[in-house]
Amino acid sequence: MRTLREQGLETPLQQKRLVEAWPEVAGDLIKRYTLNTYIYNQTLYVRLSNPALRADLSMRREEFVQKLNAVVGEQVITDVRFC
């Protein structure tokens, strides 16, 4: 039986787990304003409906990168962008 890594499925699975962890890591307030999340080129993009929150969270990008990668147990993303 081939492993997920050999089949090229390990990274997409980890990315899915990381995106699904966003509401838990972000918390209820941020989750309420989150419209969409996706990963592209090792960057998690988080679309928010509140511009003031977007500016505040941009200063905490590194904190979110560390927490989200810790949930997955591996470095999946290197940055978070709020748009």
XYZ file of N, CA and C in Angstrom, residues 16-72:
171
model
N -5.859 21.214 3.714
C -7.280 21.137 4.064
C -7.451 21.187 5.571
N -6.635 20.446 6.295
C -6.708 20.446 7.754
C -6.396 21.842 8.312
N -5.428 22.519 7.729
C -5.058 23.853 8.195
C -6.197 24.842 7.959
N -6.793 24.827 6.786
C -7.912 25.729 6.483
C -9.083 25.444 7.430
N -9.336 24.175 7.699
C -10.424 23.809 8.603
C -10.129 24.213 10.050
N -8.858 24.386 10.397
C -8.478 24.791 11.750
C -8.610 26.298 11.958
N -8.753 27.066 10.887
C -8.812 28.520 11.008
C -9.859 28.997 12.021
N -11.124 28.539 11.966
C -12.120 29.050 12.925
C -11.732 28.790 14.383
N -11.160 27.646 14.650
C -10.743 27.311 16.012
C -9.590 28.199 16.469
N -8.598 28.371 15.631
C -7.423 29.177 15.973
C -7.799 30.661 16.046
N -8.634 31.124 15.136
C -8.998 32.534 15.069
C -9.909 32.953 16.219
N -10.792 32.082 16.628
C -11.753 32.418 17.682
C -13.081 32.869 17.102
N -14.081 32.949 17.975
C -15.458 33.234 17.545
C -15.626 34.600 16.876
N -15.021 35.638 17.419
C -15.184 36.979 16.847
C -14.639 37.047 15.422
N -13.425 36.574 15.234
C -12.806 36.617 13.899
C -13.539 35.678 12.943
N -13.954 34.528 13.446
C -14.689 33.564 12.617
C -15.962 34.196 12.050
N -16.616 35.018 12.838
C -17.858 35.666 12.415
C -17.650 36.581 11.210
N -16.476 37.190 11.110
C -16.185 38.117 10.011
C -15.421 37.471 8.854
N -15.098 36.197 8.969
C -14.371 35.491 7.914
C -15.335 35.069 6.810
N -15.038 35.484 5.596
C -15.877 35.147 4.449
C -15.344 33.937 3.692
N -14.007 33.835 3.591
C -13.414 32.762 2.794
C -11.959 32.573 3.223
N -11.471 31.347 3.116
C -10.062 31.047 3.380
C -9.567 30.064 2.332
N -8.344 30.280 1.872
C -7.721 29.336 0.941
C -6.210 29.509 1.007
N -5.503 28.481 0.531
C -4.042 28.507 0.522
C -3.556 28.543 -0.918
N -2.606 29.431 -1.168
C -1.954 29.523 -2.474
C -0.492 29.856 -2.233
N 0.400 29.057 -2.774
C 1.852 29.255 -2.632
C 2.283 29.426 -1.176
N 1.857 28.533 -0.330
C 2.205 28.487 1.091
C 1.748 29.719 1.861
N 0.764 30.427 1.333
C 0.181 31.573 2.022
C -1.298 31.312 2.229
N -1.750 31.497 3.467
C -3.174 31.395 3.765
C -3.796 32.762 3.531
N -4.781 32.814 2.668
C -5.519 34.042 2.401
C -6.839 33.974 3.154
N -7.111 35.012 3.940
C -8.330 35.073 4.738
C -9.088 36.324 4.310
N -10.249 36.123 3.731
C -11.077 37.255 3.300
C -12.002 37.625 4.449
N -11.916 38.879 4.880
C -12.694 39.368 6.013
C -13.674 40.447 5.568
N -14.799 40.539 6.274
C -15.802 41.542 5.932
C -15.622 42.840 6.711
N -14.645 42.903 7.616
C -14.446 44.081 8.457
C -13.051 44.661 8.228
N -12.955 45.835 7.606
C -11.644 46.435 7.306
C -10.798 46.735 8.548
N -11.425 47.167 9.630
C -10.670 47.471 10.848
C -10.045 46.201 11.419
N -10.792 45.117 11.397
C -10.275 43.834 11.870
C -9.135 43.363 10.975
N -9.271 43.575 9.688
C -8.232 43.203 8.725
C -6.906 43.882 9.069
N -6.957 45.163 9.381
C -5.740 45.908 9.729
C -5.144 45.401 11.034
N -5.987 45.123 12.011
C -5.515 44.630 13.303
C -4.857 43.252 13.165
N -5.492 42.375 12.432
C -4.963 41.013 12.291
C -3.679 40.975 11.470
N -3.498 41.910 10.580
C -2.278 41.942 9.769
C -1.035 42.065 10.635
N -1.185 42.703 11.789
C -0.053 42.845 12.706
C 0.234 41.552 13.482
N -0.686 40.594 13.420
C -0.543 39.328 14.153
C -0.309 38.148 13.211
N 0.139 38.426 12.002
C 0.296 37.377 10.988
C 1.197 36.244 11.452
N 2.354 36.577 11.995
C 3.313 35.551 12.411
C 2.727 34.651 13.497
N 1.959 35.237 14.398
C 1.303 34.455 15.459
C 0.366 33.408 14.853
N -0.413 33.810 13.859
C -1.339 32.879 13.217
C -0.594 31.794 12.438
N 0.487 32.155 11.774
C 1.287 31.166 11.036
C 1.766 30.085 11.994
N 2.315 30.482 13.128
C 2.840 29.516 14.099
C 1.736 28.632 14.662
N 0.614 29.231 15.048
C -0.481 28.463 15.638
C -1.081 27.472 14.643
N -1.297 27.919 13.418
C -1.908 27.043 12.412
C -0.975 25.893 12.029
N 0.298 26.185 11.841
C 1.248 25.115 11.533
C 1.346 24.133 12.695
N 1.247 24.609 13.919
C 1.303 23.736 15.087
C 0.113 22.783 15.122
N -1.050 23.255 14.713
C -2.241 22.402 14.678
C -2.034 21.241 13.711
N -1.439 21.525 12.567
C -1.210 20.499 11.544
C -0.001 19.635 11.895
